[in-house]
């Protein structure tokens, strides 16, 4: 429902503010700011994802430890999910994302230091701290829905997710320039990539600090309070009609976490799998770029589909795509083309499930409860990825990529089962 614009301040009363209304000029500017900051965050994510596993394996001399790169990154995001959500609930999205990106900057410095002193556990700690940047990205996609019209929530959320594409695709291809920077700094060549990560996070801090004014969540609450005050007491619109859907919200979070576990588990071991079969750094970078492009490039399409044909329908389509991806991963062996097909499809399937799942969770949750449930979703999603990263390293060290694909298939089955209940619940919602 469109809310009337808030009168602008009189001349001399201070800085001119944008009209505050759902889906209006302020929402468009908020999307632009979030998208710009997310592009920068995606640059750091793509760069770190491409070198984390390889650098840990190089520094530790143990392939099994390489899985800690994805695990620690997701663990850092999981640890930050609920605290950042609480900060957002109390002080707004702007404070939360600026703080999160600042912590991620520190993580990049710790990672560089750990690589320079050749201590893998310090490097892993830095990667984990840098993982807070992922929590910021997750929080940003929800921030895109605060001032969105209900029918546009999935679309606006997906546009911010799509923004990760630019930086995330470029990131894995920074290994070459990173090596030059690493040599110049006197650290292992791969560690030079984290310099780009630091600079990207710094710029994201500045963009969000100056751009997210007024804060989208706090503004949405003001608009909701004004709308509630204008309605008759006891009007259905003022009640928490979704409060009975707790089970649906929990299962939606499980769905999102399942897709994350499949994606992280397979992606974490892809660089080593390719390396073991003679793949070059360039091949690894291209493969991860294709994977990350799959994760984000089609997110606007899935956002539109989620709004038109339904959230659960898009989630089911995502499971089908992930199933095909696992099939190619199982058959890949030494065939790098199959690996590239598999990882691209993994990214696409993950995108379908997580975009539609995030929109579904927002739809099921009242405005006052959204930061809490969104924080839970982000934490569980990241924790699932962390667990998958650890287990993937162990499974891969004991077997091969094909067995890892079979484990991913079992996880997918759990997610598909969880999808059955929310479909009925959403049918009642609409």
C-alpha positions as a printed Julia matrix, in Angstrom:
430×3 Matrix{Float64}:
  0.0     0.0     0.0
  1.44    3.35   -1.05
  2.0     5.63    1.93
  1.57    9.37    1.55
  4.78   11.3     1.22
  6.05   12.99    4.34
  6.09   16.81    4.05
  9.54   18.17    3.38
 11.2    20.43    5.94
 10.79   24.14    5.57
 13.57   26.29    4.17
 16.27   26.95    6.68
 15.22   23.95    8.76
 18.21   21.94    7.63
 19.24   19.64    4.82
 16.54   18.99    2.24
 15.24   15.44    2.6
 13.79   13.11    0.04
 10.06   12.34    0.23
  9.52    9.31    2.46
  7.14    6.79    0.94
  7.16    3.1     0.06
  8.57    2.45   -3.4
  9.35    6.1    -4.01
 12.4     8.25   -4.66
 14.04    7.38   -1.36
 13.73    3.66   -2.1
 15.33    4.13   -5.51
 18.24    6.02   -3.97
 18.58    3.4    -1.24
 18.81    0.68   -3.88
 21.49    2.64   -5.72
 23.57    3.07   -2.55
 23.18   -0.54   -1.48
 24.01   -1.78   -4.97
 27.16    0.34   -5.19
 28.41   -0.82   -1.8
 27.53   -4.41   -2.65
 29.56   -4.27   -5.86
 32.56   -3.32   -3.75
 31.79   -6.02   -1.21
 31.47   -8.53   -4.03
 34.95   -7.61   -5.21
 36.33   -8.62   -1.84
 34.23  -11.79   -1.71
 35.29  -12.94   -5.16
 38.95  -12.28   -4.51
 38.93  -14.05   -1.15
 36.98  -17.04   -2.45
 39.49  -17.54   -5.23
 42.62  -17.58   -3.07
 41.5   -18.63    0.4
 41.62  -22.39   -0.12
 44.77  -22.26   -2.26
 46.62  -20.01    0.17
 45.68  -22.1     3.21
 46.83  -25.26    1.43
 50.1   -23.54    0.49
 50.81  -22.16    3.94
 49.73  -25.27    5.89
 50.94  -27.9     3.42
 47.72  -29.85    4.05
 44.87  -30.09    1.53
 42.35  -30.98    4.26
 42.98  -27.62    5.95
 42.12  -25.83    2.73
 38.44  -26.43    3.47
 38.82  -24.05    6.41
 38.83  -21.12    4.0
 35.16  -21.52    3.17
 34.39  -22.75    6.68
 36.01  -19.79    8.43
 34.51  -17.28    6.01
 31.05  -18.65    6.64
 31.72  -18.96   10.37
 32.62  -15.28   10.49
 29.42  -14.41    8.67
 27.42  -16.67   10.98
 28.92  -15.09   14.09
 28.06  -11.62   12.8
 24.55  -12.36   11.52
 22.51  -12.0    14.71
 24.62   -9.21   16.3
 24.39   -7.11   13.13
 20.65   -7.76   12.97
 20.27   -6.58   16.57
 22.25   -3.45   15.82
 20.07   -2.84   12.77
 16.93   -3.3    14.87
 18.13   -0.77   17.45
 20.09    1.76   15.42
 19.24    1.1    11.78
 20.7    -0.69    8.78
 23.31    2.01    8.14
 25.08    1.54   11.46
 25.06   -2.23   11.07
 26.52   -2.38    7.54
 29.17    0.26    8.24
 30.33   -1.58   11.35
 30.35   -4.92    9.53
 32.45   -3.65    6.64
 34.88   -2.02    9.07
 35.4    -5.38   10.8
 35.93   -7.01    7.4
 38.69   -4.5     6.67
 40.47   -5.67    9.81
 40.08   -9.25    8.63
 41.86   -8.5     5.36
 44.81   -7.06    7.28
 44.96  -10.11    9.58
 44.92  -12.43    6.56
 47.84  -10.58    4.97
 49.75  -10.7     8.24
 49.08  -14.43    8.71
 50.35  -15.23    5.23
 53.42  -13.04    5.7
 54.47  -14.87    8.9
 53.53  -18.23    7.34
 51.05  -19.16   10.08
 47.98  -20.83    8.64
 45.88  -20.39   11.78
 46.39  -16.62   11.73
 45.49  -16.62    8.04
 42.36  -18.64    8.83
 41.45  -16.17   11.58
 41.77  -13.32    9.1
 39.59  -15.11    6.57
 37.02  -15.69    9.29
 37.0   -12.04   10.31
 36.76  -11.04    6.66
 33.71  -13.29    6.44
 31.75  -10.57    8.23
 31.61   -8.92    4.79
 29.32  -11.73    3.69
 27.0   -10.96    6.61
 26.93   -7.35    5.42
 25.91   -8.47    1.95
 23.15  -10.64    3.37
 21.94   -7.76    5.53
 22.02   -5.39    2.54
 19.68   -7.58    0.5
 17.11   -7.41    3.28
 17.65   -3.66    3.62
 16.49   -3.38    0.01
 13.03   -4.58    1.07
 12.46   -2.12    3.93
 10.94    0.63    1.76
  9.84   -1.58   -1.14
  6.23   -1.99   -2.13
  5.05   -5.51   -1.19
  4.75   -6.61   -4.81
  8.3    -5.39   -5.52
 10.14   -6.88   -2.54
 11.55   -9.9    -4.38
 12.58   -7.73   -7.33
 14.32   -5.07   -5.23
 16.06   -7.69   -3.1
 17.31   -9.48   -6.21
 18.69   -6.25   -7.69
 21.03   -5.83   -4.73
 22.01   -9.5    -4.95
 22.73   -9.0    -8.65
 25.06   -6.12   -7.84
 27.5    -8.58   -6.3
 28.08   -9.95   -9.81
 30.41   -7.19  -10.98
 32.93   -7.4    -8.17
 32.5   -11.11   -7.56
 33.29  -12.05  -11.15
 36.28   -9.73  -11.33
 37.61  -10.86   -7.95
 38.89  -14.35   -8.86
 40.84  -12.84  -11.75
 42.83  -10.59   -9.42
 45.3   -13.36   -8.61
 47.69  -12.04  -11.25
 47.64   -8.4   -10.11
 47.55   -9.67   -6.52
 50.78  -11.56   -7.07
 52.45   -8.33   -8.2
 51.21   -6.53   -5.1
 52.27   -9.48   -2.93
 55.79   -9.41   -4.32
 55.96   -5.68   -3.76
 54.86   -6.08   -0.14
 57.1    -9.08    0.47
 54.24  -11.49    1.26
 53.18  -14.7    -0.54
 51.87  -13.74   -4.0
 48.33  -14.98   -3.35
 48.08  -12.83   -0.22
 48.31   -9.72   -2.36
 44.67  -10.24   -3.36
 43.62   -9.29    0.17
 45.0    -5.79   -0.43
 42.27   -5.27   -3.02
 39.77   -6.69   -0.53
 40.82   -4.15    2.11
 40.45   -1.23   -0.28
 37.08   -2.46   -1.51
 35.7    -2.76    2.02
 37.02    0.7     2.92
 35.2     2.23   -0.03
 32.01    0.31    0.85
 32.16    1.8     4.36
 32.28    5.32    2.93
 29.46    4.69    0.45
 27.09    3.32    3.09
 28.06    5.85    5.75
 27.28    8.85    3.58
 24.62    7.29    1.35
 22.17    5.5     3.67
 20.57    8.67    5.01
 17.79    8.51    6.07
 18.04    4.92    7.25
 15.63    2.62    5.33
 14.56    0.45    8.27
 13.99    3.35   10.66
 12.07    5.2     7.95
  9.92    2.14    7.24
  9.04    1.96   10.92
  8.01    5.62   10.92
  5.8     5.03    7.91
  4.27    1.92    9.47
  3.57    3.74   12.73
  1.91    6.6    10.85
 -0.19    4.16    8.8
 -1.24    2.21   11.9
 -2.18    5.41   13.72
 -4.43    6.41   10.81
 -6.39    3.13   10.9
 -9.29    2.33   13.22
 -8.34    0.41   16.35
 -8.47   -3.35   15.85
 -8.14   -3.09   12.08
 -6.7    -6.36   10.64
 -3.81   -4.45    9.05
 -2.47   -3.52   12.48
 -2.29   -7.1    13.79
  0.6    -9.51   13.39
 -1.28  -11.81   11.03
  1.88  -13.81   10.23
  2.74  -14.58   13.85
  1.27  -18.08   13.53
  3.65  -19.01   10.69
  6.67  -19.7    12.9
  7.1   -23.2    11.48
  7.01  -21.86    7.93
  9.66  -19.29    8.78
 11.89  -21.9    10.4
 11.59  -24.22    7.41
 12.27  -21.34    5.03
 15.5   -20.68    6.92
 16.36  -24.39    6.6
 15.77  -24.19    2.85
 18.11  -21.22    2.5
 20.78  -22.91    4.64
 20.57  -26.12    2.63
 21.28  -24.32   -0.63
 24.22  -22.56    1.03
 25.67  -25.84    2.28
 25.53  -27.4    -1.19
 27.08  -24.36   -2.83
 29.9   -23.9    -0.32
 30.73  -27.59   -0.08
 31.27  -27.96   -3.82
 32.84  -24.54   -4.41
 35.35  -24.94   -1.57
 36.97  -27.98   -3.15
 36.77  -26.92   -6.79
 40.16  -25.12   -6.84
 41.97  -28.12   -5.38
 40.11  -30.57   -7.61
 41.2   -28.64  -10.69
 44.75  -28.28   -9.39
 45.02  -32.01   -8.73
 44.17  -32.64  -12.38
 46.69  -30.17  -13.77
 44.53  -27.05  -13.83
 46.27  -23.68  -13.95
 45.59  -20.62  -11.81
 43.88  -19.08  -14.84
 41.55  -22.09  -15.15
 40.69  -21.87  -11.47
 39.97  -18.15  -11.77
 37.76  -18.6   -14.84
 35.86  -21.49  -13.27
 35.16  -19.57  -10.08
 34.17  -16.51  -12.11
 31.64  -18.64  -14.0
 30.36  -20.02  -10.7
 30.02  -16.61   -9.08
 28.38  -15.2   -12.21
 25.86  -18.01  -11.92
 25.26  -17.07   -8.3
 24.35  -13.46   -9.0
 23.83  -12.64  -12.68
 20.34  -14.15  -12.94
 19.09  -13.01   -9.55
 16.83  -10.26  -11.02
 15.15  -12.91  -13.16
 14.51  -15.08  -10.13
 13.26  -12.02   -8.24
 10.74  -11.28  -10.99
  9.67  -14.93  -11.2
  9.27  -15.13   -7.44
  6.91  -12.18   -7.59
  4.9   -13.52  -10.54
  4.72  -17.3   -10.24
  5.46  -17.71   -6.53
  8.34  -18.09   -4.13
  8.05  -21.85   -3.65
  7.84  -22.49   -7.4
 11.16  -20.71   -7.91
 12.7   -22.61   -4.99
 11.64  -25.93   -6.54
 13.16  -24.83   -9.84
 16.38  -24.1    -7.96
 16.47  -27.63   -6.55
 16.12  -29.04  -10.07
 19.03  -26.92  -11.31
 21.17  -27.99   -8.35
 20.33  -31.62   -9.08
 21.65  -31.28  -12.64
 24.75  -29.5   -11.29
 25.48  -32.35   -8.88
 25.13  -34.83  -11.74
 27.84  -33.03  -13.75
 30.05  -32.74  -10.67
 29.75  -36.48  -10.09
 30.8   -37.22  -13.69
 33.49  -34.54  -13.92
 36.67  -36.45  -13.03
 39.48  -34.88  -15.07
 37.03  -33.1   -17.38
 37.4   -29.42  -16.5
 34.49  -28.46  -18.79
 32.15  -30.62  -16.71
 33.47  -28.93  -13.59
 32.75  -25.53  -15.09
 29.23  -26.56  -16.12
 28.6   -28.01  -12.66
 29.83  -24.95  -10.8
 27.93  -22.53  -13.04
 24.73  -24.48  -12.45
 25.43  -24.67   -8.72
 25.57  -20.88   -8.7
 22.33  -20.54  -10.67
 20.46  -23.04   -8.5
 21.74  -21.4    -5.33
 20.56  -18.02   -6.61
 17.05  -19.28   -7.32
 16.66  -20.85   -3.88
 18.19  -18.04   -1.83
 16.54  -15.11   -3.64
 13.1   -16.69   -3.48
 13.76  -17.95    0.05
 14.75  -14.5     1.33
 11.67  -12.97   -0.28
  9.52  -15.7     1.24
 10.91  -15.09    4.72
 10.25  -11.35    4.39
  6.71  -12.06    3.22
  6.03  -14.32    6.21
  7.37  -11.87    8.79
  5.84   -8.72   10.24
  7.93   -5.54    9.98
  8.66   -5.41   13.71
 10.04   -8.96   13.67
 11.97   -8.85   10.4
 15.45   -7.92   11.68
 15.3   -10.75   14.23
 14.24  -13.42   11.75
 16.5   -12.09    9.02
 19.42  -12.25   11.42
 18.54  -15.84   12.26
 18.36  -16.68    8.57
 21.72  -15.09    7.85
 23.34  -16.83   10.81
 21.96  -20.26    9.91
 22.85  -19.76    6.27
 26.44  -18.88    7.09
 26.74  -21.6     9.74
 25.55  -24.15    7.19
 28.24  -22.96    4.82
 30.87  -23.15    7.56
 29.95  -26.74    8.42
 29.87  -27.66    4.73
 33.33  -26.16    4.19
 34.85  -28.25    6.98
 33.11  -31.47    5.97
 33.92  -30.93    2.29
 37.62  -30.69    3.1
 37.49  -33.94    5.06
 35.43  -35.79    2.46
 37.65  -34.58   -0.37
 40.85  -35.53    1.46
 39.51  -39.04    2.12
 37.91  -39.62   -1.3
 37.35  -37.42   -4.36
 35.06  -34.86   -5.97
 32.53  -37.5    -7.08
 31.91  -38.69   -3.54
 31.55  -35.08   -2.44
 28.85  -34.69   -5.11
 26.94  -37.65   -3.63
 27.05  -36.04   -0.19
 25.66  -32.85   -1.76
 22.84  -34.93   -3.27
 21.82  -36.17    0.17
 21.77  -32.61    1.49
 19.63  -31.51   -1.45
 17.04  -34.17   -0.6
 16.64  -32.66    2.87
 16.07  -29.2     1.4
 13.51  -30.49   -1.08
 11.55  -32.16    1.73
 11.59  -28.95    3.78
 10.09  -27.09    0.79
  6.82  -28.98    1.02
  5.32  -27.3     4.07
  5.95  -23.61    3.21
  4.08  -24.05   -0.08
  0.83  -24.71    1.78
  1.47  -21.92    4.25
  2.11  -19.31    1.54
 -1.05  -20.4    -0.24
 -2.96  -19.31    2.87
 -0.99  -16.05    3.0
 -2.17  -15.04   -0.44
